XYZ file of C-alpha atoms in Angstrom:
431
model
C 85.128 129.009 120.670
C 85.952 132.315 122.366
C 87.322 132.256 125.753
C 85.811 135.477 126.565
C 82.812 134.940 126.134
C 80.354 135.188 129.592
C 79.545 132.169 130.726
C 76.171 130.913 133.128
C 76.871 131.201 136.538
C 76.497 126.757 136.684
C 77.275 126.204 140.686
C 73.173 126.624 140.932
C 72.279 124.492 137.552
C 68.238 124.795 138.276
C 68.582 128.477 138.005
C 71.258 129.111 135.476
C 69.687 130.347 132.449
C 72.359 129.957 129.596
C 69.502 130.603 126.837
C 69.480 134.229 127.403
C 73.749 134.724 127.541
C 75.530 135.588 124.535
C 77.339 132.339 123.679
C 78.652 130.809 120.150
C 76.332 128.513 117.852
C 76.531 125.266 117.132
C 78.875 125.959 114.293
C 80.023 127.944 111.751
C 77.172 127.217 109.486
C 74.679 127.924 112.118
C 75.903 130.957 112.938
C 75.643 131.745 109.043
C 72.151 131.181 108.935
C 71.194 132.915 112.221
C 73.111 135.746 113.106
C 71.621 135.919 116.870
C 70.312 132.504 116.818
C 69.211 132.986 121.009
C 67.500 136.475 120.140
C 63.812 135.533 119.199
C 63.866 132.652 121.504
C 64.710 134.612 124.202
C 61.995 137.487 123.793
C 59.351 134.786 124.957
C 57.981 133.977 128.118
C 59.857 131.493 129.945
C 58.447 127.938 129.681
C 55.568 128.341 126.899
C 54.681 125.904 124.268
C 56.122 128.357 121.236
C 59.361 127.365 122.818
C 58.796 124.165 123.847
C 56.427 122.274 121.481
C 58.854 123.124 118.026
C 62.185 121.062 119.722
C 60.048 118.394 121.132
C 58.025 117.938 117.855
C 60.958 116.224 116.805
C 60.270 113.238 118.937
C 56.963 113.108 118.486
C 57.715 112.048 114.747
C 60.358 109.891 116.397
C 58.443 107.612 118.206
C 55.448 107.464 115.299
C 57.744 105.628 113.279
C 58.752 103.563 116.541
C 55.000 102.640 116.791
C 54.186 102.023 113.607
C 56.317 98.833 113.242
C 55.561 97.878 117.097
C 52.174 96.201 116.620
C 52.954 94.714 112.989
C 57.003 93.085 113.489
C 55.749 90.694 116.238
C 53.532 89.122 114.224
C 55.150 89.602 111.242
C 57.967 87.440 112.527
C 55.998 84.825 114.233
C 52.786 84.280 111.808
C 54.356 84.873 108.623
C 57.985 84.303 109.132
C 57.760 81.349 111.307
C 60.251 81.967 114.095
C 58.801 81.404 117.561
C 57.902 84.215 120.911
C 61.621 84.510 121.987
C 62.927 85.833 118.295
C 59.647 87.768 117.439
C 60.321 89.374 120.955
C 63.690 89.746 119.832
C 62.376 91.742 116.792
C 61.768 94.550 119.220
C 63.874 94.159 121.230
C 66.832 94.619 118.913
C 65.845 98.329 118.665
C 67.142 98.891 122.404
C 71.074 97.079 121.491
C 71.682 99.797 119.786
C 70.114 102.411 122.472
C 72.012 101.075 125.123
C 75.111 101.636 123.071
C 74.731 105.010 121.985
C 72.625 107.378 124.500
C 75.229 107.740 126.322
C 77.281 109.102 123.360
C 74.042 111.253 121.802
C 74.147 112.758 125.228
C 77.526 113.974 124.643
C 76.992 114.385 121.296
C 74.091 117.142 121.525
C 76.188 118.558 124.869
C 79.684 118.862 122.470
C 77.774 120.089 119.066
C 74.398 120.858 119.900
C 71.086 119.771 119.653
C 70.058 120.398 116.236
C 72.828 119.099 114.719
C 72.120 115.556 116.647
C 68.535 115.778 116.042
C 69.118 116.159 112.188
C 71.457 112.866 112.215
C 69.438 110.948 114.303
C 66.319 111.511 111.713
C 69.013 110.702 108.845
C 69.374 107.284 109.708
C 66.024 106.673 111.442
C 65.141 107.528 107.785
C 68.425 104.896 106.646
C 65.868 102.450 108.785
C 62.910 102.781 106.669
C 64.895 101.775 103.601
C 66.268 98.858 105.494
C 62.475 97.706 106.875
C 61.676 98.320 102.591
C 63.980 96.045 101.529
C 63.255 93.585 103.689
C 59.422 93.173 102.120
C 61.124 91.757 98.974
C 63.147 88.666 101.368
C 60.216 87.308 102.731
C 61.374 83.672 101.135
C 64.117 83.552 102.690
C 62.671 83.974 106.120
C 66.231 83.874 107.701
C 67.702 86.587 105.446
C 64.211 88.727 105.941
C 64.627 88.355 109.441
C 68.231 90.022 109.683
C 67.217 92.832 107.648
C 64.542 93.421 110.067
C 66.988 93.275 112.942
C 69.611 95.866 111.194
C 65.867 98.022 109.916
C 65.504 97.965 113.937
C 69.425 98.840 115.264
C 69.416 101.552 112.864
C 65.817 102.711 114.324
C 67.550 102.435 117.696
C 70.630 104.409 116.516
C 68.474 106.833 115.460
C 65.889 107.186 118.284
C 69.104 107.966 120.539
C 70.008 110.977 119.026
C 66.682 112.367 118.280
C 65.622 111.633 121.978
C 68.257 113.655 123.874
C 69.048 116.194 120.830
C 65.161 116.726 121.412
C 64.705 117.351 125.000
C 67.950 119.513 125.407
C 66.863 121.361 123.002
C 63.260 122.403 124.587
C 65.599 123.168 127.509
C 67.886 125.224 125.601
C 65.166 127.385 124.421
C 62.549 127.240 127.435
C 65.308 127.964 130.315
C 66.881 125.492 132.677
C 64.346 126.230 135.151
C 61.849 124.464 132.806
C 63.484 121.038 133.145
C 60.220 119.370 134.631
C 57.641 120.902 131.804
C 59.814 120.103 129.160
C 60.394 116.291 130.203
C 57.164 115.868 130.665
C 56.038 117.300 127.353
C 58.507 115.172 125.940
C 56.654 112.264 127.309
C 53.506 113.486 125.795
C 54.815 113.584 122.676
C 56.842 110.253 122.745
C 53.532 108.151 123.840
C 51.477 110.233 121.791
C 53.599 108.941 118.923
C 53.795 105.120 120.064
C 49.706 105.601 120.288
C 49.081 107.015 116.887
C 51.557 104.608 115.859
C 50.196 101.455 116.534
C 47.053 101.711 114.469
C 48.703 103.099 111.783
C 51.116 100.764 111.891
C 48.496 97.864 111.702
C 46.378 100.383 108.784
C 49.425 100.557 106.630
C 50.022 96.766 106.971
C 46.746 95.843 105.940
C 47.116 98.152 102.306
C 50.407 97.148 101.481
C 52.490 94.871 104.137
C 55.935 95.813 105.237
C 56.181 97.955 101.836
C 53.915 100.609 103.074
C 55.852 100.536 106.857
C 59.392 101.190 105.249
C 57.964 104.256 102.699
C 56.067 106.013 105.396
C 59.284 105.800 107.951
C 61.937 106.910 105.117
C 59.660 109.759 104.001
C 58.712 111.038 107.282
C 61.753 111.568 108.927
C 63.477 112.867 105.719
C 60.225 114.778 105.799
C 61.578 115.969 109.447
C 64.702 116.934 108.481
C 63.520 119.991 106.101
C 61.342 121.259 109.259
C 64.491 120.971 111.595
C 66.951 123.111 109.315
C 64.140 125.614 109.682
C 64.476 125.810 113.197
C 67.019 128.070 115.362
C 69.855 126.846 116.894
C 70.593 127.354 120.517
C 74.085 128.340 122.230
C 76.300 125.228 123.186
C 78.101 126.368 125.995
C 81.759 125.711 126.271
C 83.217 122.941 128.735
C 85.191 120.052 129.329
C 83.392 116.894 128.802
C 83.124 115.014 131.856
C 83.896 111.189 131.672
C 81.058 108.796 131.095
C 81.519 106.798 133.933
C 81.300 109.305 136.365
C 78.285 110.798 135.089
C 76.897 106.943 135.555
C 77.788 106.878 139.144
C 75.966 110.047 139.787
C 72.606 108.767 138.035
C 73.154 104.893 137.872
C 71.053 103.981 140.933
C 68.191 106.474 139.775
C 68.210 104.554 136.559
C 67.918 101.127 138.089
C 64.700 101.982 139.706
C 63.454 103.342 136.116
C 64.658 100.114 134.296
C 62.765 98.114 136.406
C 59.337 100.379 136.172
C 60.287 100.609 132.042
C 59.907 96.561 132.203
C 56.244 97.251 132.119
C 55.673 98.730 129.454
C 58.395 96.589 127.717
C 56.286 93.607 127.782
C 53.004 95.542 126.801
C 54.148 96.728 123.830
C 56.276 93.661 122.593
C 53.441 91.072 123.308
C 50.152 92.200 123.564
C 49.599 92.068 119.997
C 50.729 88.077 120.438
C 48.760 88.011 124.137
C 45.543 89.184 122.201
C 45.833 86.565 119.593
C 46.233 83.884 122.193
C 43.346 84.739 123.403
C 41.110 85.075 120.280
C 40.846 88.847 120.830
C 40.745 91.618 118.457
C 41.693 94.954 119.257
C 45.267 94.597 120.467
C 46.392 98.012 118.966
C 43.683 99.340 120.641
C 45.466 98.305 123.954
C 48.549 100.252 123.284
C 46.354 103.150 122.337
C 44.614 103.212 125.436
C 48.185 102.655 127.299
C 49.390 105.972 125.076
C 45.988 108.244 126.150
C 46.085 107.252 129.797
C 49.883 107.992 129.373
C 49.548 111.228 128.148
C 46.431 112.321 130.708
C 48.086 111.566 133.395
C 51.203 113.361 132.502
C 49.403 116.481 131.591
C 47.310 116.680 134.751
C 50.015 114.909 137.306
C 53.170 116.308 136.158
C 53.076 119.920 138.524
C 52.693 117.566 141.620
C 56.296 116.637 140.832
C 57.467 119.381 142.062
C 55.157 120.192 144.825
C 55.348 116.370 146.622
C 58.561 115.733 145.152
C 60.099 113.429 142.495
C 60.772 110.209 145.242
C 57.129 110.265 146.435
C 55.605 110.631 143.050
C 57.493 108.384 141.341
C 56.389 105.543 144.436
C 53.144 106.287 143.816
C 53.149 105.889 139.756
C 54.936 102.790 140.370
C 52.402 101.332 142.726
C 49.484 101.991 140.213
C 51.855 100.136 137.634
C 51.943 97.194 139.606
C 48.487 96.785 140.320
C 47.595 97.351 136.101
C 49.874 94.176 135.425
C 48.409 92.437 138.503
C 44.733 93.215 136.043
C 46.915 92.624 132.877
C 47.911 88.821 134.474
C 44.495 88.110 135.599
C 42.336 89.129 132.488
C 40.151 86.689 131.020
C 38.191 89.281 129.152
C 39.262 92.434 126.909
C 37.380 95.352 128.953
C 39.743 93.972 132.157
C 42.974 93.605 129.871
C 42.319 97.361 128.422
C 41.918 98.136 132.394
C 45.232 96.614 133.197
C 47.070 99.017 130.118
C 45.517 101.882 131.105
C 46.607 101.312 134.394
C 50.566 100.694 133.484
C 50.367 103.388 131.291
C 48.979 105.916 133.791
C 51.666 104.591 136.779
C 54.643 104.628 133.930
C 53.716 108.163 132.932
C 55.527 110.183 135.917
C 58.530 107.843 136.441
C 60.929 109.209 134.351
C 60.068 112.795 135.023
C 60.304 112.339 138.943
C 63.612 110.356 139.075
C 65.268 112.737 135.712
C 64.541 115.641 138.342
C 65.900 114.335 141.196
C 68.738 112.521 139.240
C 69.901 115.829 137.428
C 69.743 117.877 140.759
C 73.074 118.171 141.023
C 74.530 118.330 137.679
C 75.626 121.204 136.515
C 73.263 122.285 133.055
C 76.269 122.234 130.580
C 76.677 118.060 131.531
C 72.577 117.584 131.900
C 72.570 116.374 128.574
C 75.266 113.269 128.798
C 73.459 112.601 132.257
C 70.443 112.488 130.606
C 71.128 110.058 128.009
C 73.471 107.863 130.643
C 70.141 107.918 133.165
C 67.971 107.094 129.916
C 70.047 104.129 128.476
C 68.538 101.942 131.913
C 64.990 102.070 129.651
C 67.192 100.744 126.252
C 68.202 97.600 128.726
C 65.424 96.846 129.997
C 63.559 96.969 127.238
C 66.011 95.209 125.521
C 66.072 92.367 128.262
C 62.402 92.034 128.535
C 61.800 90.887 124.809
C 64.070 87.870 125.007
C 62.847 86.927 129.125
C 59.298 87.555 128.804
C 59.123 85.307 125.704
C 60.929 82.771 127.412
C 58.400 82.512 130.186
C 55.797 82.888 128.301
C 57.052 79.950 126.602
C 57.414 77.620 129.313
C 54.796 78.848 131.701
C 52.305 81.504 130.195
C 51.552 85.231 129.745
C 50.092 85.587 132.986
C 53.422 84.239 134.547
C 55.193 86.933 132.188
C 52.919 89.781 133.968
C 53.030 88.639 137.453
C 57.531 88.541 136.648
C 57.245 92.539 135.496
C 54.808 93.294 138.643
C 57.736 91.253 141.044
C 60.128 93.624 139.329
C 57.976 97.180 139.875
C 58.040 96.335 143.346
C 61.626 96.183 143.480
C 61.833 99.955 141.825
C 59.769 100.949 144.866
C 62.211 99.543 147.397
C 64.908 101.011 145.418
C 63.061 104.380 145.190
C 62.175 104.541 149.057
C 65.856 103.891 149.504
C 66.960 107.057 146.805
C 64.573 109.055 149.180
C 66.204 108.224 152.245
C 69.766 109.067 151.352
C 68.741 112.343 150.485
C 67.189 113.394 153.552
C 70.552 112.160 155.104
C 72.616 115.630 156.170
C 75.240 116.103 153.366
């Protein structure tokens, strides 16, 4: 890199603007492709969906292949395969072992070599996934065997997801301007539960035509699909900087991610057992659930999102946490499908604004060239608890019942409030 090169003025990191400075690409073959790889991006306005919607695109392709396996692996494993609500949990779950792992590093990853380069690995072996969730179609006699290639199908999904995540968003901020941190998070939420949405039907579509076959081909060929549209797209400057360590990122942003684990538990359990929930029940229309989870979702964080900024991230993300906990209060209580669809549009509505609100206030004060490894350390709280809630929900489901299961996760959202209310309190302390 070259020393001389201006860098962003970083002491304020909501108004440094590195997008529009001069700095090196990714790499040398970047810069071969794009002379001025910043030029065009910079010409727009600040903030608009021409620079936004391309980077975050990404994700949205991302999370359809997440969703397409969500509503079919559960019952896959416990219908067809045999194993009982803790390992078909588990099916899901595994996805987040391999999140929790390697956020942190994607972070650094896309803050080190850029975002395009991490986005284009992360599709490379969310594609490696596909094949894996292919192959295992052909073990379904050996359950046991079948099963493990679904757990690897789902670590390398995880892997995957990682990169692509973070690459993703710090990309939209790259090329919409630091200022734009709240529009492009939120975006990025539109398109990661617009994904999981569209996903789950198609998921259950594809497995009605041609069983875990059809699942693996459409994953493999979308995201290698992805990867032609990404090379297309224009790098954006990495600037140069010492990375900082890991663990002191986490102490700046640990405590903010505590309060989001425990709101992620939500939809955790949602999505890994309402397909299961439904069926214990005698109801159809358990996709339809997550859709309805993925539309409020989406709504909400296309109307609600501004009021971040103008109320704050602490009160709004109280707020979407209390309308969280009274969906899984519904969820726990239904005895009929119109309440149960009630109770998901409800979590999905409270969930919507979480991560926004706390990512703002949790990113305040980190300077824009570290945002991304704080980022991915303040998003790896979702990979455990999702990871967590697979393996403990389907426990208590097992030895008390899915209402017990809801009323756990609502116990738990009021614990993010307390910690949230606390978060809000320390900062209104005098520095």
């Amino acid at each position: 890199m070259n020393d001389c090169t201006p860098q962003a003025d970083l002491s304020d990191p909501e108004t440094a603007a590195p997008v529009s400075i001069p700095e090196p690409p990714e790499s040398p073959a970047s810069s071969a492709q794009n002379a001025n790889p910043s030029s065009s991006i910079a010409n727009l306005p600040s903030g608009t969906p021409a620079q936004i919607v391309p980077a975050i695109s990404f994700n949205f392709l991302c999370y359809l292949t997440i969703g397409v396996p969500l509503a079919v692996l559960p019952i896959y494993a416990h219908l067809q395969l045999g194993f009982g609500t803790i390992l078909a949990g588990l099916v899901i779950s595994t996805q987040y072992v391999a999140t929790i792992f390697s956020r942190p590093r994607a972070g650094r990853m896309t803050d080190v070599f850029g975002p395009k380069r991490t986005v284009i690995y992360g599709l490379l072996i969310s594609a490696l996934s596909g094949v894996i969730t292919l192959a295992s179609a052909y073990l379904a006699h050996w359950p046991h065997l079948c099963f493990a290639f679904l757990l690897l199908g789902r670590l390398s999904l995880g892997l995957g997801e990682s990169l692509i995540s973070i690459g993703s968003i710090m990309w939209g901020i790259a090329r919409a301007g630091s200022h734009n941190v709240v529009k492009v998070i939120s975006w990025n939420g539109v398109g990661t539960y617009g994904g999981l949405a569209l996903g789950a039907p198609l998921g259950i579509l594809l497995a009605q035509h041609g069983g875990l076959v059809s699942v693996g081909l459409f994953t493999a060929a979308l995201c290698l699909s992805a990867i032609l549209l990404a090379r297309r797209l224009q790098s954006v400057p990495v600037l140069p900087h010492e990375p900082a360590p890991i663990a002191h990122i986490f102490r700046k942003v640990g405590l903010y991610g505590s309060a989001l684990a425990l709101g992620s538990i939500g939809f955790g359990v949602l999505a890994t057992f309402v397909t299961l929930f439904y069926a214990s029940r005698h109801w159809e229309g358990a996709a339809l659930a997550l859709s309805v989870y993925g539309f409020c979702f989406i709504v909400t964080r296309l109307i609600f999102s501004p009021f971040i900024l103008l109320r704050g991230g602490f009160q709004m993300a109280m707020a979407s946490f209390a309308v969280e906990f009274v969906g899984l209060l519904f969820l726990g209580f239904a005895h009929s499908r119109p309440i149960a669809f009630l109770g998901a549009a409800l979590i999905g509505s409270g969930f919507s604004l979480v991560y926004p609100a706390l990512a703002v206030e949790a990113v305040r004060s980190i300077p824009i060239h570290m945002r991304g490894s704080a980022l991915g350390t303040y998003g790896v709280s979702v990979d455990v608890s999702l990871f967590l809630t697979g393996p403990i929900a389907g426990a208590i489901i097992s030895r008390y019942s899915y209402s017990a299961a809801f009323f756990s996760v609502a116990a738990a959202v009021l614990l993010a409030i307390v910690i949230t209310a606390f978060l809000d309190s320390r900062s209104r302390l005098p520095a």
